[in-house]
Every structure is written in C-alpha cells, then in structure tokens.
Phi, psi and omega in degrees: 000346185287321186299310179300321181297315182296311183298317180297321179297316179294316180298320180296321179295318179295314179299319179299317180294319179298316180299319181289327175296334179272004176105354180296134181102351173276164187301326181279351181216063187291152175289138180280112181294127183058022176075010183273125180256121186299311186296316182290322178294319179295318179296322179296318179295320180295322181293320180268000178056048178226163179270144184290135173234121187278110180286344183266353172215073191289160175281078186216163179305328181297333179281339178280311182174194188222348183228266179294336175247026180286176185303328184257011182283143177296332182292334182257000179294130178082011180285135174240152177256118185230148175278154178306328179293343177264340182278320180219168188284321185226074184291149176234145175284295172231129183241121180057037178083150179284128180232168182292337180282355177282356191238095178245132185288142177253218186269035180230137182281055181243040178301330178300320179289318182292326176297322178291319178297319180299319178293329180298328183291349180281350183223104184299323181297316178293318182303315187275358165285329180270320181248092184300150178295166170085019179250135181196176175258014182265226184298138179085003181292126176225021175078020181235140178220162180215151181219160180235135180229147174276129181225102169055043175107356179212156177271139184235132177264125182247125180258137178222160164271173187257021175281124186242147179290128184231138177225128181055040175080001182235150177301135184287328185244221188299148182205165176272160181297322181282336180084005182242359182248130194237005182297322182291322178293325182284325177292325176296320179294319179297321179290325176295320178297318180301327184257005173108321179187172180296317185297335178296345181272354184288122179080134179168185180249138181303328181301329179297314177294318178308310186289325179288344176264347187228333189078010180279188179233141187254140172244143180249141176240128174278107190297326174298342179241034186296143176293159185299327185260027184297322180300319178293322178299315180296316180299316180292324179296318180293321178299326181275359181085012177296155179260138185229140176221158179215162181202167178241126177299140181295314185282334184074008182247154177291160180298147181290151176283137181286143181287341181265058181264141176234172188289338182277316186226087176302126185241138173246148180231120182236136182258131179297144177279103182272055177200162170235132187299334181254014180253020174060033177250143188300139177253151196287334183214164180297323180298322181287350178295336176279064190284338179262123179289167183291348175256019171068036168256144188253123178287146178070018185242146183266127176246159172257141170262119189246354178181161172223156177198165176233125181238162175264118182241111182052044176083000183243128175298131182230128180275133180235154175227139181257132186230149178231135174267121183296347174294330183079021181216303186285121186234158176302135180245009180276206182303141181072014172272343184205268197292336181301333182294339180295338182262011180255146178311137187302317182296319177294318181298315181293332180283323188260324189290136179239106184264356178286141183273068180252012179091359180260138184206161175256150171211160179291150181296326178294321175294322179301314180294327183281323187272325184264157184257325191217141175237134178241127179238121178263109179278125189282333187255345329283164186246157175283125183261001184282341180220176187279348183277130180285126182229135174269141182263151170277134187239148173222145181227132180234134174266139180210178181205147171254126180232135180303128177088349182227313184227012179256081188266352183076183185276184185298341178294350182239076188297334182293333185239349187304322186294342182277353177302154173304144180230137182232128183264134178231133178254115175267113190254331188232127173299159184301312180223159179299138179090348177260154183257349186261147173250117181277138175202159181234133179245130180231120180252120184237127175272146190257146165058028183285328180296324180297337184269005180295330176301330182272007181082013180256152178220196181299136170281160176271118190232163176187186180205163176223155183236130184235146176283136180290130178302151184302325182292344179254003182299132179081355181268152178263169177056041178282128174227106184292141184262177186304316185299327180297315184288340177285339186240357182232139176268165181283152174279332178197165179198163174295146184297323185225153157267119191218149182265046166268165179296324182227142173242129180221148178210151178256138183225164169220115183233156177297155176305143181158185179255137184225151176250126175261127181243100175276144182204161165279164181293315181256149177289166177067018175263121185269150176174162174255151182212165172237130176249122179245138179235124179243127183230153178298318180240157180305144179239156174261130184236159181228117182275002180057046181258012177279143178231131176212164179218114178222089187300132183267350177284161186295322182241154175290166180299324181297323177293318181299328185266349186296335177300325178293327179296319180297329178289329189267335192301312184299320179295319182293318181296325180288334180283320184195126175237003188281322185230141177297328178295318178296321179298315181298318180294318180295319178300316183292322178294318181292319179295320178299316179296317182297313181295319181296319178294323181293338182274349183298330182276351181258082184294339183276356179248120181273140178202147174251021176097150179275130180287160178297324179296319178296319181293324176300319179299320180294317181298319179296337184263351191300139167257158185276019183252130180284145178195145179292157180278355190304328180303324179292318179294325179295315178298315182299313182294325182298322184257001169278076192297325182267006177056040181272352185087356176225168175245138170280175187295330179290317177295324180298318181296319179293324179294317178297318179296320179295326180283354178094021182250121178248122182236155173287164177302319183296316179294321179295323177298321178296320179296317179299318179296325186275324193247358178265157174280184182299331180270014178066028175254154180245120177273177190294319182294322177291325177298312180296314181301317180299312182295322178298315182289326176298315179295322178301315181296315181295319179296316180298316181297313182296327177295320183277340179274069185293331181270000180055045179263000183058031177203132179231156175249132183239137169274178186300321183287341182271349182292117182276179178283145181281182177304000000 
C-alpha cells in the first residue's frame, strides 16, 4: 500500500505546482475550498428551484463548537438555524454600502475578527476581494453565498448556505445594528467554516484577520516603546489603505521571561490572551475582572484604528486618533470624547466629530499611547514605513514543516537538535540606497491550520526564528544546511524579538549585503506543525529552497561492492536449493543472504538489529556488483554516528550519517525516510540503516541511468515507475 500513496503524493505536489504556475491560488482564480464551486452549485439550485443546503458545514451542533459552544452547552440550547428571509421581512445583503456599523458583536469571543472586518470597510477595493460583487437576496437568490480568504500563500473561495444560528429570535453571533443587513453575519459563517466551527474563532489577534482578508503582512508596535514618528507611520498606513488594530493588555505587565534562556539566544515567551473581557470567557485573576477602565476602555479587547488627524485646539496643534469598538456601544469617556470639541473650528468639528453611539470615538494621540498597549498594522503590499516614500517590496514565500524526529528541533536552547530545523538561504545583494550599507527586509513566520486543531485540544505553538550569516566556505553554494557545530560557536545576526504563541511572528531588519540562513523553529523540540515563511525585501533577493538532491558516496567502494561478499557466501547454497526457475533462485538468494547477514551480526554485540527482511535482501541482490569487499565500511559509519553507543541511531544521528556517506536529501525526503525506517521510538537499527542506504543508491543509480541528457529531470510512463523507498 505504500507505493501508491507515495506516488500519488508526489503527483499531487507536481499537479499543485503546475496549477499555481498557471495562476491558481491568486485572488482572480481562487482555490475551491473542499472542492465546492459556487457557480455550478448556484446553477444547480436554480435549475431544481430549491435553496442551497451545505452538506459540508451542516446546521448541526458540530458547526457551532466543541466545548463552550458544544452540543450540551447552555449557550447553544434552543438554537435554531434560520435564513435571513425567515429572520426579517426584507433582508439585505449590503445596504447603502458596507459600513463599520454593520458589524456588532454577538455571543462569540471574536472581537479580533470583527475589528479586522470593520477596518476592511474603509477600502471598497479590499472589501470586494473578500466579498465578491453580485450577491443579494433579490433576483437569482437561491440561498447560496461565497467569500474569498487568503490562506497561507493562496486565496481560497468558501461557499456557504445562508442559514444562521438564531436564539430567542435574534442572531446568536455577529449582526448589523439595524438587524436587516446580513453580509457581516455571512462572512463570519464562511470564516467559521474555513476554520472548522464557530468556536474555533474565539480569541485571537486582529493581525490574523487582517492578513486573511488581504494577504498582507503585519507588524506590531509595543506602544510603551513606540518610535518617535509613529503618528506619521499610522497616517501613511491609513492613506495606503493598510488595516490597523489596537488592544490593551489585561495584566498591564510585559511578558514573562522564559526559564529556558541561554547565553546565545535570550528567549522570551508570551502567551496570547485567548479571551475578550466582555465575551463571557474566564479571566485569570480577580484583579483582572476589572476589565473596563474608569474611562470606558476594555482590556483584552480588540479595537480598530480608523483614522488620524491634527486639529488646532486653543491655538495649539493637537494630534488625534479615531478608534472603533466592534461592540458598537462602549466608548472612551476621556479627553476628546465631548467638551474639547467646542474649542475646535466649526467646519473641522462638523467634519471629524462623530456623535452617533456606534462605538467610534476620537482621543488624543498622547492618550492613545498611554492607554493602549499594542498597535498592529497590516501592510498590504507591504510598504516601508520608515519614510514618506511609498515603496513596494520584493517578496518570497516558502512552505515548510516541523516533524517529530526529523525537522522539529526546537529553539537555540536545545543545541543537540536545533540544527535539524528547516533552513532557508537568502542572499541580500543590494543596499536600500546608494551610500548606505544596510539591506532592509522583513521576515514573517506563520504556522498553519492551528485553529482547526482546537477540537483535538491543540492550539498555537510557540514559534520564532533566527538569522545566521552563511560561513565563507559555503558562500555561493546551494543546498547549504548548517550543522550542529556551527550553532555551538556562532551567534545569530538577527532574530525575532519573541518566541510567542501567535499565528505569526514578524520582524523588520537591516543587515549588510551577504548570504544568510533563516532558521524557523518552535520553542520546544518535537512539536509538529506546518508553516509558511515569507521574506519581504527592499531590493530583489536570491533565495535557495534547498531542493537539491544528490548522492556521492564518500566511502572507497559502493554499497553494492561492500555487500557482494555476502553474495559469494550465499550463491553455492542457493544454487543447490533451486536451479529450475529464476524466481526460485531469487527467493533462495534472498533467504540465504538474510541468513548470512544475520549470522554475521551475531558477533557485533554493539549493533542492534532484528534481522534483514527478505525484501531488503532482494534489493541488495538487485544492486550487487561482482567484486568482493568487506562489509566493515557500513559498520564503521554506523558506529561513528551512534554517538551514545546505544547500538541504534536516533533520527538526528541518522541525518549526519547520511551526510557523511555523501547523500544530500531535502527535508521532505528525509521525513519520509524517518517514517519508513525508524522503529516506534524513532531509532534506526543497523539492518534498517543498511537497507535505507541500499535503496537510496538503487534510486540514484536508476535515475542517473535514465537521465541520459543530464537534465536532472526524467519522464516516466506507468510501467517505468519503480518502487519507492
């Protein structure tokens, strides 16, 4: 069963790459989520004159949640699923344009998402990339709607029906102030479907919503340490249509220092606040229960920043910032909430002042810096915010994964395994401007699909990254993978400020021209996950995905020569057993070789083995050369990298052994080898080690034989597809 799975996986990856080269995954050609095509489903409903019912996100308790919104929760008791046409007499999808007042929070702790949606309404072009035109409850209505979200490097189209959870006659979750506009409730449902259920949306960072609506990259500013030109940065960001959010830490204290700190990489670990003080989710201490300040700002709650301006107040220029609470009700009661406006020019006042109680308010920028803890800016292109000139960045995106036993090495605090993490090389070739020595770039590390795993009791991993200068001896070379000894003696050139359990960690840097290795990791080793690494640079960069594979054995003889001595021991016995059929001969040879190898290992008490399988011996026989040679080189390699003298190799030792033998593999191929050749405890015994190397050589020899044009690429028909590792 292994061969079809392997072949199908490779074929799927190739097909996926071809599709993306053809534009699939871009906003104009989004990937169909779960294979559902909006146009064909809508046409089918129109043909049969029925309303669409989504079988992949049913109106059932499983779509609501699994814990606080689970089937037996009091919050979901009495919930009915109703269409907007059943909720009100004359429902509208969008009425008089999408506005921030269309988004009022319901009984779900997703204020972070609603703050992002509210910011989206400030830019019609961005809004309609997520909310396609032509949707309504008027002509052509068949109960189906669709939305598009950016997900880990590609745009995805999500189809839903319009049945919404209702309790006591009111929408359970997000709703419009008037109660007759439903685009915001439907986009929330589509996002819930994308993430598995409504409850998966509870708690989060506004930046997550920003990026899923734009494909941009978010930068965070710690407001107590805000740069001098932050007001100008915010103003330019709003002018460019960037999305902005802000929040107040519940504790009001900086994140705690991690106890696993080392001298090379001081690490901090901060845990995201997975709650909103007004979303009925538990708060950690009695002191934190006073979540609303005396000036009516809410701690642990996500706000949108919707504008900035400068007015003359009593002869003095005063900087102001406009903020919106997605609840649409609780507002700031401090300065600039009321009477200060009486001293502002009437025309300016009528233009800026908002007296409607929709949750939007003005405050002075100095109060903003004092009262709020964090500002998030999602750069759409992304742009350089250090100066007034608009600049487009060169972008690169890499897909990667951490796998237990092969590529999940943890942070620098774990030197024995840190080096096995995925590594990505970036060449910074040109300084930003003439006369300057630095190359500006931004690195963003995003973990994938963590919300979907909340049902399994999993949440965001704590992640971060470090950047190292490539040693001179590897300059200009491809497929560079730095080893353990390098990290023991060299410090990083730059790193993420924190290891943090947010979906994405990003930082901006400026380094001299040169080649650098980016090492993304989880804080602790053996934590599995998939990730996307994005690099944005002022000038184009040369990157290396480490996708080269080669085999150049460094031992004097090939593996087939090393093993041929065993064949000479077996041949006479095999011939005496059967000479009638080639199949019988092959079987006899494999049985004899297995016996010979197993007997030869009895004297090597320091090498653990459970015997060579008949399948492994067949592979060896197919590879045999007619020259005799002792098996000792394989045993020498095995003993050399069995560092703890356990008689087996762990996966880290295995990787070093393969490298010593002259075999270079991608992370993905090495992960497959670990899955195939390790025992349950992730150790490799001697027979599996030999079998692995034999099959690797077989594959490389077969490939080189068929690659007659030396293009490092071959085409195979169905009959030529060989057996995998």
